[in-house]
Amino acid sequence: MNFLLGAFKPACNISITFTDGKNRKQVPIKKDNGQILMNPLFQSQETIAGKIHIDSYQGKKVEHNGVKVELLGQIEMYFDRGNFYDFTSLVRELDVPGEIYERKTYPFEFSSVEMPYETYNGVNVRLRYVLKVTVTRGYAGSIVEYQDFVVRNYVPPPPINNSIKMEVGIEDCLHIEFEYNKSKYHLKDVILGKIYFLLVRIKIKNMDLEIRRRESTGAGANTHVETETLAKFELMDGAPVRGESIPVRVFLTPYDLTPTHTNINNKFSVKYYLNLVLVDEEDRRYFKQQEITLYRLKEETS
Amino acid sequence: MIADDDEKWLADDIAAVKQNAFYMQRAIDSNNLKDALKFSAQMLSELRTSKLSPHKYYELYMRVFNELGTLEIFFKEETGRGCSIAELYELVQHAGNILPRLYLLCTIGSVYIKSKDVTTTDILKDLVEMCRAVQHPLRGLFLRSYLAQVTRDKLPSIGSELAGDGDAQMNALEFVLQNFTEMNKLWVRMQHQGSSREKEKREKERNELRDLVGKNLHVLSQLEGVDLGIYRDTVLPRILEQVVNCKDELAQCYLMDCIIQVFPDDFHLQTLDVLLGACPQLQPSVDIKTVLSGLMERLSNYAASSVEALPNFLQVEAFSKFNYAIGKVVEAQVDLPAAGSVTLYLFLLNFTLHVYSDRLDYVDQVLGSCVTQLAATGKLCDDKAAKQIVAFLSAPLEKYNNVVTILKLTNYPRVMEYLDHETNKAMTIIIVQSVLKNNTHIATADEVDALFELAKGLIKDFDGTIDNEIDEEDFQEEQNFVARLVHKLYSDDPEEMSKIIFTVRKHILTGGPKRLPLTIPPLVFSALKLIRRLRGGDENPFGDDASATPKRILQLLSETVEALSDVSAPDLALRLYLQCAQAANDCELETVTYEFFTKAYLLYEEEISDSKAQVTALRLIIGTLQRMRIFNVENRDILTHKATGYSARLLRKPDQCRAVYECAHLFWTDECEKLKDGERVVLCLKRAQRIADTVQKMTNASRGTSSTGSVALYVELLNKYLYFLEKGNTEVTGDTIKSLAELIRSETKKVESGAESFINSTLRYIEFQRQQDGGMSEKYEKIKMEWFE
C-alpha cells in the first residue's frame, strides 16, 4: 500500500512557516468547501518572511529545474472560475536547478510588500493573497504548494464624518425623519440614531434596520450585482404616534462585515447600506436605503 | 370561542416559556453565557404575542418575570467571574428582536446600577430612553412596568452612596417621571386599538391595567428626598401636565385619584392651587366630584387628625381655593348635571364644616356659590339632584346641631328656594326635626321669623298648586311637626316671648284652611302660657305701652281664633274661645272675658248645628262659665240665662234633661257665697225632672225600644240632689229626694231598667254617708231611708 500511495504522492513535501508564525494573529477564512481554516494575518507594507522546508519522501532524490516562491494577490470571479487576475506578483528564486536528497530549508523574505487590497470572500468574487512555492520539474510536472494568508488594512478615522439626516415620506400617509450619527463606521462601531415620526397615518407593525451588502463585479455590460442582507435588527415594536422618536443603537460587532471596497482593480466593488424598513399591519413594506462607508480601524490592543 | 382561543394561546405561550426557561437554566448551570442569552431571548420572544387579552398577557408576563429573576442573579455572578458588566450590557443588545433585547437590557441594567461601576444616572437615562422603541401599548406597558419593577429598589436617594453628585437624585426623579409619562401615553393609546365595536370591552381591559401606570406615582411618593419643594416645582407640575394633556377620561380620573391618595396630606395642602388648577382642564366627562371629594375628604381627615395642621389650612387659604376651583369646574363643564354641581358643593361644605367649623362665613359662602349655580340651572327637578341638595342642606344642621346657627346663614333660605315643593317640604321637616330632637332653644323673635321663613314649605301652600294628592296622614304628621315646633319657642323674657308669638301668628295665619285647625291651637296655648306667666309674675314691669300685657295678647288671640271660624272649624274655635275666656278671667279682665263668651255663644248659635256637637259644646260652655268669677251679676245672669236657654232647646230630651241639671251648677259656686242661689238650683233640677218625666212617658209609649234612659236620668238627678245636699243647699229637702226615690222604685218595679247597679251604688253611697261622723250624717238625716230598704 505504501508503495502504491507513494506512486501518486508528490515526490516531496513542501511546508511553509512564517517567521513570527507562533505570535501572529490568525483569522478564520472560509474555504470553497465550506471548511474554516485559520490563516495568518498581515497588512500592507509588512515584510513577509519565513522558511520553506522541502522533504523528499523516502529519501528519494528529487531532480528539479529550480525552486521559487511567489507572493500573489489574486482576484477570482466565480462566473469565470479558474481564471485569476494577479494584481500583485512577486517572485524569489530559492534554488538553482539541482537535486534534493534530504530535507532542505530555504529562508525567504518579501520586504515591505505593497498589498493595497484586503482579502475578501464574496458571493461572486474572491480576493486572496497566497504564497506559492514551485519546485519546477521538467517532464514529471512541477510540484506546487500554496499558503494562504490574510491581509487587512487599517485606516485612521476619517477626518470628515458627517451624520446622515434625512426626511422621507409618503404624502399624507407617513413622514419620518431619520438620523444616523455618522456616515462612516468602523467595523466595531455602533450606529446611533433616532427616528422621528412626523406624520403617521398607517398602522405600523414594526420597524427594522437592515444592513445590506451590495457586491458588484465585472464591468460594463457584464456587471453582476448581488445584494445580501447581513443583518436584520428590529428597532421598534408597535405603532408610534405623531411626535414619537425612536432610538437607534446597533452594534456592528456581531455581524460579518468588511470595509467598503470601491472599484478594486477594476474588477469589483463592495458597498454597504442601511435600510430602514417599516412594515404595516398588512405587511406592506416601506423602506429607505442609505449608503454607509465601512472602514477598518486599527485596534488598540492585539 | 374567543375566550377559549385565548386560553389555548396562553397555554401554548406558557409551554414555550417553560421550555426555554428550562434550557436557559441549564445553560446557567453550566455557566454558558451565550446559550443563556440565546434561550432567555427566545423565552422573552413569547411576550411578543399580540393574541392575548391584557389579563392573559399579565399571566404570561408574570411567568417570564419569575424566570428573569434567575437570569439577573446569573448576570451578577457572571460579572464576578471576570466578564465585564459593560460587555454584558453590550452583548444583550445584539439580540435581533427589540422586545427581548429591551427586557434583557433592563435586567442587566439593574445589575449595572448595583455594581456601581458607572453612574446610575446614565444607565437609568439610557434604559428609559431605549424603552421608547416599544410602541405597542400592551407590550410597552409591561416592559416599562418591568423596568420600574427592577429599578425601584435601586433608585438613588439623597445621602445614598449611589447618589454620586447632587443631580443623581433629580435624575432618578426624572427617570420615574419619564417612565410614568411614557406609560401613561401608551395606556391612553390603548383605547384606539382595534375596532370601535369592542370599545367597551377594551376600556374594561384598560382599566385592569391602570395600576401598572399608577405604580409609578407610588414609586415617586416613596422616593427618598422628594421634599415639598421638589414636589411643588417638579413632580406635581410634570404629573399634571401629563394628566391634562392625555385628554383621556379614564386616565384623568384614575390618576387624579392616585395623586391624591399617594402623596402626603401636607403636600396637597401646600400645592392646593396647582392641583385644583388642573381640575377645570380635565375632560368634561371626568367625574370631578369624585376627585375633589377624595381630596377634600383627605384634607378633612388630615385636619381632624392633627391640630397642628390647622394653621396651615388657614395660611394657604384652602377654603377660598376650593371654592374658586369648584366654581371654575362648574363653569368649565357646561354639561355637568345639577346633581353633579350640587354634589361638588356638598363636598366643599363638608370640608368646610370639618376644617373651619368656626367659620360660618365660609359656610355661607358655599351656600352662596351654590345659589349662584342654581340660579343658572333653575329649579331642581330630578330626584338625584334633590337628594343631593337635601344632603347639602342637612350637612350644616348635623354639624352644628343648632338651627339658630343655621339661621345666621343668609344664603340658606335662598338655596331652599330652588327646591321643588316636595323636596322643600322634606327639607323643612328635617330642619324642624332637628329643632325638636336637639331641643334647640330659639329665643328671639328674629330667629323665629327666620325659622318660619325657612319653614315656609310646611306653613303655607305653594303658590298656584293644589295639593290634592297629599296623603291626609302625611299632612297631619307634617303639621304636627309645626305644632311641636311652636311649643319649642320659648323665651324667658315675656316681652320677647310676646314678640315671638306675634311673629308665629303672622306666619301661621298664612297657612290656609287646611292648616289652621292644626296650627292655631299650639299658638293659642303657647300664648296662654305666657299670659299665665305674666299674671303669676309681678306687676307688669313694662308699663301700659308694652306689648306684653295680657290684654293685648288676648286681643290678639281673639283675632287669631276668629280665623278658625272662617275655615269651618267652629268646634275648635269654640273651645279656644273658652280657653281664652278662662285666661281672661284669671287676669280679671271682665269685658274681655265677656267678649270671649259672646263669641263662643255666637259660634254656638250660628255654626254648631250638629246636635251631638251642640251637647258637647254646651257642656264646655257650662263648665267654663261655672268657673267664671269676675262677672258682675248682670253679665253673669245674661250668660247663665243664655246657657240655660240653650239647654232647653237641645234636640233630644235626655240631652235636654242632662244639660238642664248641669245648668244647676251655674247657680252654685263653692268659693263664692254670693253665687250660691239654692232656689234657682232646685228650680233647675225640678225642670230637669219634668223633662225626665216626659222622657219616661215617651219611653212607656214606645216600650221596648229604649228602656234604660229615663230611670238612669232619675238616678242622675238623685245624685245631683245629693250633691247639692252635701254642699249645704238648704232648698234641697228630704221630701224632694224622697219623692224622686219613690219614683225610681216604682219605675224599676215596672220594668227592667238596666240601671240597677247605678241605683245600688247610689244607695250604698247614701248609706255610707249616713254613717259618717260630723256634718255629713246630719245632712243625710233628712232623708228617710225606709224606701230604700
PDB file of C-alpha atoms in Angstrom, chain B residues 474-695:
ATOM      1  CA  ASP B 474     -98.760  62.699  55.978  1.00  0.00           C
ATOM      2  CA  PHE B 475    -100.251  66.111  56.100  1.00  0.00           C
ATOM      3  CA  GLN B 476    -101.310  65.618  59.678  1.00  0.00           C
ATOM      4  CA  GLU B 477     -97.881  64.395  60.520  1.00  0.00           C
ATOM      5  CA  GLU B 478     -96.265  67.431  58.949  1.00  0.00           C
ATOM      6  CA  GLN B 479     -98.496  69.843  60.728  1.00  0.00           C
ATOM      7  CA  ASN B 480     -97.830  68.011  63.915  1.00  0.00           C
ATOM      8  CA  PHE B 481     -94.220  68.950  63.477  1.00  0.00           C
ATOM      9  CA  VAL B 482     -95.176  72.559  63.085  1.00  0.00           C
ATOM     10  CA  ALA B 483     -97.301  72.337  66.186  1.00  0.00           C
ATOM     11  CA  ARG B 484     -94.480  70.812  68.148  1.00  0.00           C
ATOM     12  CA  LEU B 485     -92.176  73.447  66.840  1.00  0.00           C
ATOM     13  CA  VAL B 486     -94.446  76.195  68.104  1.00  0.00           C
ATOM     14  CA  HIS B 487     -94.252  74.731  71.553  1.00  0.00           C
ATOM     15  CA  LYS B 488     -90.495  74.791  71.445  1.00  0.00           C
ATOM     16  CA  LEU B 489     -90.327  78.516  71.002  1.00  0.00           C
ATOM     17  CA  TYR B 490     -89.746  79.984  74.353  1.00  0.00           C
ATOM     18  CA  SER B 491     -88.121  82.996  75.826  1.00  0.00           C
ATOM     19  CA  ASP B 492     -87.676  83.818  79.453  1.00  0.00           C
ATOM     20  CA  ASP B 493     -88.266  87.405  78.673  1.00  0.00           C
ATOM     21  CA  PRO B 494     -92.036  87.908  78.396  1.00  0.00           C
ATOM     22  CA  GLU B 495     -91.584  90.876  76.134  1.00  0.00           C
ATOM     23  CA  GLU B 496     -89.548  88.792  73.712  1.00  0.00           C
ATOM     24  CA  MET B 497     -91.911  85.918  74.104  1.00  0.00           C
ATOM     25  CA  SER B 498     -94.816  88.045  73.086  1.00  0.00           C
ATOM     26  CA  LYS B 499     -92.893  89.172  70.078  1.00  0.00           C
ATOM     27  CA  ILE B 500     -92.298  85.566  69.246  1.00  0.00           C
ATOM     28  CA  ILE B 501     -95.961  84.899  69.476  1.00  0.00           C
ATOM     29  CA  PHE B 502     -96.736  87.811  67.243  1.00  0.00           C
ATOM     30  CA  THR B 503     -94.247  86.522  64.709  1.00  0.00           C
ATOM     31  CA  VAL B 504     -95.507  82.996  64.807  1.00  0.00           C
ATOM     32  CA  ARG B 505     -99.023  84.217  64.387  1.00  0.00           C
ATOM     33  CA  LYS B 506     -98.094  86.239  61.390  1.00  0.00           C
ATOM     34  CA  HIS B 507     -96.674  83.160  59.695  1.00  0.00           C
ATOM     35  CA  ILE B 508     -99.263  80.712  60.786  1.00  0.00           C
ATOM     36  CA  LEU B 509    -102.166  82.772  59.594  1.00  0.00           C
ATOM     37  CA  THR B 510    -100.892  82.384  56.063  1.00  0.00           C
ATOM     38  CA  GLY B 511    -101.388  78.642  56.334  1.00  0.00           C
ATOM     39  CA  GLY B 512    -104.773  78.327  54.698  1.00  0.00           C
ATOM     40  CA  PRO B 513    -107.884  76.445  55.772  1.00  0.00           C
ATOM     41  CA  LYS B 514    -106.319  73.052  55.995  1.00  0.00           C
ATOM     42  CA  ARG B 515    -103.530  74.042  58.278  1.00  0.00           C
ATOM     43  CA  LEU B 516    -105.123  76.498  60.626  1.00  0.00           C
ATOM     44  CA  PRO B 517    -107.078  73.993  62.713  1.00  0.00           C
ATOM     45  CA  LEU B 518    -103.838  72.194  63.366  1.00  0.00           C
ATOM     46  CA  THR B 519    -101.518  75.091  63.891  1.00  0.00           C
ATOM     47  CA  ILE B 520    -103.566  77.636  65.754  1.00  0.00           C
ATOM     48  CA  PRO B 521    -104.141  75.586  68.912  1.00  0.00           C
ATOM     49  CA  PRO B 522    -100.464  75.329  69.795  1.00  0.00           C
ATOM     50  CA  LEU B 523    -100.098  79.029  69.210  1.00  0.00           C
ATOM     51  CA  VAL B 524    -103.042  79.781  71.430  1.00  0.00           C
ATOM     52  CA  PHE B 525    -101.797  77.582  74.195  1.00  0.00           C
ATOM     53  CA  SER B 526     -98.351  78.990  73.944  1.00  0.00           C
ATOM     54  CA  ALA B 527     -99.817  82.444  74.277  1.00  0.00           C
ATOM     55  CA  LEU B 528    -101.966  81.375  77.196  1.00  0.00           C
ATOM     56  CA  LYS B 529     -98.905  80.026  78.888  1.00  0.00           C
ATOM     57  CA  LEU B 530     -97.338  83.424  78.537  1.00  0.00           C
ATOM     58  CA  ILE B 531    -100.398  85.109  79.937  1.00  0.00           C
ATOM     59  CA  ARG B 532    -100.323  82.878  82.915  1.00  0.00           C
ATOM     60  CA  ARG B 533     -96.681  83.741  83.390  1.00  0.00           C
ATOM     61  CA  LEU B 534     -97.379  87.426  83.208  1.00  0.00           C
ATOM     62  CA  ARG B 535    -100.116  87.112  85.746  1.00  0.00           C
ATOM     63  CA  GLY B 536     -98.013  84.950  88.004  1.00  0.00           C
ATOM     64  CA  GLY B 537     -95.127  87.425  87.967  1.00  0.00           C
ATOM     65  CA  ASP B 538     -95.016  90.826  89.459  1.00  0.00           C
ATOM     66  CA  GLU B 539     -96.998  93.691  88.185  1.00  0.00           C
ATOM     67  CA  ASN B 540     -96.441  94.335  84.558  1.00  0.00           C
ATOM     68  CA  PRO B 541     -92.906  95.662  84.504  1.00  0.00           C
ATOM     69  CA  PHE B 542     -93.198  97.351  81.166  1.00  0.00           C
ATOM     70  CA  GLY B 543     -95.915  99.795  81.796  1.00  0.00           C
ATOM     71  CA  ASP B 544     -99.021 100.060  79.768  1.00  0.00           C
ATOM     72  CA  ASP B 545     -97.478 100.697  76.431  1.00  0.00           C
ATOM     73  CA  ALA B 546     -95.649  97.400  76.415  1.00  0.00           C
ATOM     74  CA  SER B 547     -96.993  94.830  74.064  1.00  0.00           C
ATOM     75  CA  ALA B 548     -96.775  92.060  76.547  1.00  0.00           C
ATOM     76  CA  THR B 549     -99.869  92.832  78.503  1.00  0.00           C
ATOM     77  CA  PRO B 550    -102.363  90.066  78.915  1.00  0.00           C
ATOM     78  CA  LYS B 551    -104.952  92.252  77.402  1.00  0.00           C
ATOM     79  CA  ARG B 552    -103.078  92.796  74.212  1.00  0.00           C
ATOM     80  CA  ILE B 553    -102.295  89.182  73.885  1.00  0.00           C
ATOM     81  CA  LEU B 554    -105.842  88.182  74.471  1.00  0.00           C
ATOM     82  CA  GLN B 555    -106.894  90.687  71.926  1.00  0.00           C
ATOM     83  CA  LEU B 556    -104.548  89.077  69.501  1.00  0.00           C
ATOM     84  CA  LEU B 557    -105.806  85.645  70.345  1.00  0.00           C
ATOM     85  CA  SER B 558    -109.336  86.701  69.777  1.00  0.00           C
ATOM     86  CA  GLU B 559    -108.458  87.744  66.279  1.00  0.00           C
ATOM     87  CA  THR B 560    -106.469  84.607  65.725  1.00  0.00           C
ATOM     88  CA  VAL B 561    -109.208  82.296  66.778  1.00  0.00           C
ATOM     89  CA  GLU B 562    -111.610  84.177  64.622  1.00  0.00           C
ATOM     90  CA  ALA B 563    -109.614  82.982  61.695  1.00  0.00           C
ATOM     91  CA  LEU B 564    -110.622  79.484  62.630  1.00  0.00           C
ATOM     92  CA  SER B 565    -114.312  80.199  62.369  1.00  0.00           C
ATOM     93  CA  ASP B 566    -113.700  81.301  58.823  1.00  0.00           C
ATOM     94  CA  VAL B 567    -112.312  77.932  57.992  1.00  0.00           C
ATOM     95  CA  SER B 568    -115.266  75.970  59.343  1.00  0.00           C
ATOM     96  CA  ALA B 569    -113.690  74.653  62.442  1.00  0.00           C
ATOM     97  CA  PRO B 570    -116.266  76.053  64.849  1.00  0.00           C
ATOM     98  CA  ASP B 571    -115.869  73.329  67.476  1.00  0.00           C
ATOM     99  CA  LEU B 572    -112.254  74.093  67.817  1.00  0.00           C
ATOM    100  CA  ALA B 573    -112.785  77.814  67.772  1.00  0.00           C
ATOM    101  CA  LEU B 574    -115.335  77.471  70.493  1.00  0.00           C
ATOM    102  CA  ARG B 575    -113.010  75.528  72.698  1.00  0.00           C
ATOM    103  CA  LEU B 576    -110.256  78.010  72.165  1.00  0.00           C
ATOM    104  CA  TYR B 577    -112.550  80.910  72.962  1.00  0.00           C
ATOM    105  CA  LEU B 578    -113.473  79.240  76.165  1.00  0.00           C
ATOM    106  CA  GLN B 579    -109.835  78.665  76.999  1.00  0.00           C
ATOM    107  CA  CYS B 580    -109.166  82.299  76.358  1.00  0.00           C
ATOM    108  CA  ALA B 581    -112.114  83.286  78.417  1.00  0.00           C
ATOM    109  CA  GLN B 582    -110.727  81.295  81.280  1.00  0.00           C
ATOM    110  CA  ALA B 583    -107.402  83.038  80.942  1.00  0.00           C
ATOM    111  CA  ALA B 584    -109.068  86.395  80.727  1.00  0.00           C
ATOM    112  CA  ASN B 585    -110.993  85.505  83.819  1.00  0.00           C
ATOM    113  CA  ASP B 586    -107.823  84.674  85.616  1.00  0.00           C
ATOM    114  CA  CYS B 587    -106.483  88.035  84.609  1.00  0.00           C
ATOM    115  CA  GLU B 588    -109.630  89.617  85.863  1.00  0.00           C
ATOM    116  CA  LEU B 589    -110.481  91.290  82.645  1.00  0.00           C
ATOM    117  CA  GLU B 590    -114.213  91.162  82.722  1.00  0.00           C
ATOM    118  CA  THR B 591    -115.066  92.771  79.443  1.00  0.00           C
ATOM    119  CA  VAL B 592    -112.576  90.645  77.617  1.00  0.00           C
ATOM    120  CA  THR B 593    -113.959  87.553  79.193  1.00  0.00           C
ATOM    121  CA  TYR B 594    -117.414  88.590  78.322  1.00  0.00           C
ATOM    122  CA  GLU B 595    -116.326  89.220  74.809  1.00  0.00           C
ATOM    123  CA  PHE B 596    -114.942  85.718  74.506  1.00  0.00           C
ATOM    124  CA  PHE B 597    -118.129  84.257  75.807  1.00  0.00           C
ATOM    125  CA  THR B 598    -120.117  86.269  73.393  1.00  0.00           C
ATOM    126  CA  LYS B 599    -118.044  84.921  70.590  1.00  0.00           C
ATOM    127  CA  ALA B 600    -118.414  81.418  71.860  1.00  0.00           C
ATOM    128  CA  TYR B 601    -122.169  81.836  72.108  1.00  0.00           C
ATOM    129  CA  LEU B 602    -122.379  83.280  68.655  1.00  0.00           C
ATOM    130  CA  LEU B 603    -120.439  80.381  67.309  1.00  0.00           C
ATOM    131  CA  TYR B 604    -122.736  78.031  69.117  1.00  0.00           C
ATOM    132  CA  GLU B 605    -125.756  79.640  67.666  1.00  0.00           C
ATOM    133  CA  GLU B 606    -124.560  80.151  64.162  1.00  0.00           C
ATOM    134  CA  GLU B 607    -122.089  77.469  63.370  1.00  0.00           C
ATOM    135  CA  ILE B 608    -122.721  74.471  65.530  1.00  0.00           C
ATOM    136  CA  SER B 609    -125.729  72.690  64.198  1.00  0.00           C
ATOM    137  CA  ASP B 610    -124.981  69.077  64.774  1.00  0.00           C
ATOM    138  CA  SER B 611    -126.888  68.009  67.836  1.00  0.00           C
ATOM    139  CA  LYS B 612    -124.122  65.916  69.299  1.00  0.00           C
ATOM    140  CA  ALA B 613    -121.668  68.748  68.801  1.00  0.00           C
ATOM    141  CA  GLN B 614    -124.146  71.030  70.444  1.00  0.00           C
ATOM    142  CA  VAL B 615    -124.297  68.822  73.518  1.00  0.00           C
ATOM    143  CA  THR B 616    -120.562  68.777  73.810  1.00  0.00           C
ATOM    144  CA  ALA B 617    -120.218  72.481  73.177  1.00  0.00           C
ATOM    145  CA  LEU B 618    -122.863  73.280  75.670  1.00  0.00           C
ATOM    146  CA  ARG B 619    -121.210  71.245  78.335  1.00  0.00           C
ATOM    147  CA  LEU B 620    -117.982  73.087  77.717  1.00  0.00           C
ATOM    148  CA  ILE B 621    -119.740  76.379  77.919  1.00  0.00           C
ATOM    149  CA  ILE B 622    -121.431  75.444  81.143  1.00  0.00           C
ATOM    150  CA  GLY B 623    -118.263  74.057  82.603  1.00  0.00           C
ATOM    151  CA  THR B 624    -116.315  77.161  81.787  1.00  0.00           C
ATOM    152  CA  LEU B 625    -118.983  79.575  82.789  1.00  0.00           C
ATOM    153  CA  GLN B 626    -119.332  77.890  86.126  1.00  0.00           C
ATOM    154  CA  ARG B 627    -115.782  78.789  86.992  1.00  0.00           C
ATOM    155  CA  MET B 628    -116.009  82.389  85.986  1.00  0.00           C
ATOM    156  CA  ARG B 629    -115.686  84.699  88.900  1.00  0.00           C
ATOM    157  CA  ILE B 630    -115.251  88.151  87.662  1.00  0.00           C
ATOM    158  CA  PHE B 631    -118.636  88.804  86.152  1.00  0.00           C
ATOM    159  CA  ASN B 632    -120.962  91.210  87.790  1.00  0.00           C
ATOM    160  CA  VAL B 633    -124.413  89.940  88.500  1.00  0.00           C
ATOM    161  CA  GLU B 634    -125.900  91.345  85.377  1.00  0.00           C
ATOM    162  CA  ASN B 635    -123.418  89.868  82.983  1.00  0.00           C
ATOM    163  CA  ARG B 636    -123.487  86.630  84.741  1.00  0.00           C
ATOM    164  CA  ASP B 637    -127.216  86.486  84.611  1.00  0.00           C
ATOM    165  CA  ILE B 638    -127.235  87.107  80.901  1.00  0.00           C
ATOM    166  CA  LEU B 639    -124.734  84.370  80.281  1.00  0.00           C
ATOM    167  CA  THR B 640    -126.304  81.788  82.566  1.00  0.00           C
ATOM    168  CA  HIS B 641    -129.677  82.570  81.248  1.00  0.00           C
ATOM    169  CA  LYS B 642    -128.461  82.066  77.724  1.00  0.00           C
ATOM    170  CA  ALA B 643    -126.822  78.821  78.626  1.00  0.00           C
ATOM    171  CA  THR B 644    -129.951  77.526  80.347  1.00  0.00           C
ATOM    172  CA  GLY B 645    -131.948  78.554  77.336  1.00  0.00           C
ATOM    173  CA  TYR B 646    -129.630  76.636  75.025  1.00  0.00           C
ATOM    174  CA  SER B 647    -130.006  73.618  77.262  1.00  0.00           C
ATOM    175  CA  ALA B 648    -133.718  73.582  76.999  1.00  0.00           C
ATOM    176  CA  ARG B 649    -133.586  73.752  73.272  1.00  0.00           C
ATOM    177  CA  LEU B 650    -131.490  70.728  72.676  1.00  0.00           C
ATOM    178  CA  LEU B 651    -132.990  68.212  70.359  1.00  0.00           C
ATOM    179  CA  ARG B 652    -133.040  65.012  72.339  1.00  0.00           C
ATOM    180  CA  LYS B 653    -134.920  65.017  75.560  1.00  0.00           C
ATOM    181  CA  PRO B 654    -132.351  63.159  77.612  1.00  0.00           C
ATOM    182  CA  ASP B 655    -129.757  65.649  76.413  1.00  0.00           C
ATOM    183  CA  GLN B 656    -132.078  68.444  77.411  1.00  0.00           C
ATOM    184  CA  CYS B 657    -132.538  66.907  80.776  1.00  0.00           C
ATOM    185  CA  ARG B 658    -128.876  66.485  81.400  1.00  0.00           C
ATOM    186  CA  ALA B 659    -127.974  69.941  80.121  1.00  0.00           C
ATOM    187  CA  VAL B 660    -130.561  71.475  82.360  1.00  0.00           C
ATOM    188  CA  TYR B 661    -129.363  69.775  85.500  1.00  0.00           C
ATOM    189  CA  GLU B 662    -125.823  70.758  84.554  1.00  0.00           C
ATOM    190  CA  CYS B 663    -127.077  74.313  84.456  1.00  0.00           C
ATOM    191  CA  ALA B 664    -127.914  73.994  88.117  1.00  0.00           C
ATOM    192  CA  HIS B 665    -124.213  74.266  88.796  1.00  0.00           C
ATOM    193  CA  LEU B 666    -124.150  77.706  87.286  1.00  0.00           C
ATOM    194  CA  PHE B 667    -126.042  78.956  90.335  1.00  0.00           C
ATOM    195  CA  TRP B 668    -123.841  77.386  92.854  1.00  0.00           C
ATOM    196  CA  THR B 669    -120.193  78.196  93.196  1.00  0.00           C
ATOM    197  CA  ASP B 670    -118.400  76.853  96.190  1.00  0.00           C
ATOM    198  CA  GLU B 671    -115.846  79.535  96.718  1.00  0.00           C
ATOM    199  CA  CYS B 672    -118.137  82.476  96.466  1.00  0.00           C
ATOM    200  CA  GLU B 673    -121.011  82.971  98.872  1.00  0.00           C
ATOM    201  CA  LYS B 674    -122.878  85.422  96.723  1.00  0.00           C
ATOM    202  CA  LEU B 675    -123.003  82.984  93.895  1.00  0.00           C
ATOM    203  CA  LYS B 676    -124.933  80.421  95.859  1.00  0.00           C
ATOM    204  CA  ASP B 677    -128.507  80.592  94.808  1.00  0.00           C
ATOM    205  CA  GLY B 678    -130.095  77.435  96.238  1.00  0.00           C
ATOM    206  CA  GLU B 679    -133.537  78.280  94.982  1.00  0.00           C
ATOM    207  CA  ARG B 680    -132.568  78.523  91.378  1.00  0.00           C
ATOM    208  CA  VAL B 681    -130.544  75.359  91.718  1.00  0.00           C
ATOM    209  CA  VAL B 682    -133.594  73.420  92.806  1.00  0.00           C
ATOM    210  CA  LEU B 683    -135.594  75.123  90.113  1.00  0.00           C
ATOM    211  CA  CYS B 684    -133.237  73.832  87.509  1.00  0.00           C
ATOM    212  CA  LEU B 685    -133.313  70.364  88.954  1.00  0.00           C
ATOM    213  CA  LYS B 686    -137.071  70.376  89.041  1.00  0.00           C
ATOM    214  CA  ARG B 687    -137.166  71.434  85.465  1.00  0.00           C
ATOM    215  CA  ALA B 688    -134.825  68.669  84.597  1.00  0.00           C
ATOM    216  CA  GLN B 689    -137.055  66.232  86.408  1.00  0.00           C
ATOM    217  CA  ARG B 690    -140.018  67.392  84.379  1.00  0.00           C
ATOM    218  CA  ILE B 691    -138.109  66.721  81.218  1.00  0.00           C
ATOM    219  CA  ALA B 692    -137.182  63.327  82.578  1.00  0.00           C
ATOM    220  CA  ASP B 693    -140.869  62.687  83.190  1.00  0.00           C
ATOM    221  CA  THR B 694    -141.578  63.475  79.576  1.00  0.00           C
ATOM    222  CA  VAL B 695    -138.835  61.126  78.564  1.00  0.00           C
TER     223      VAL B 695
END
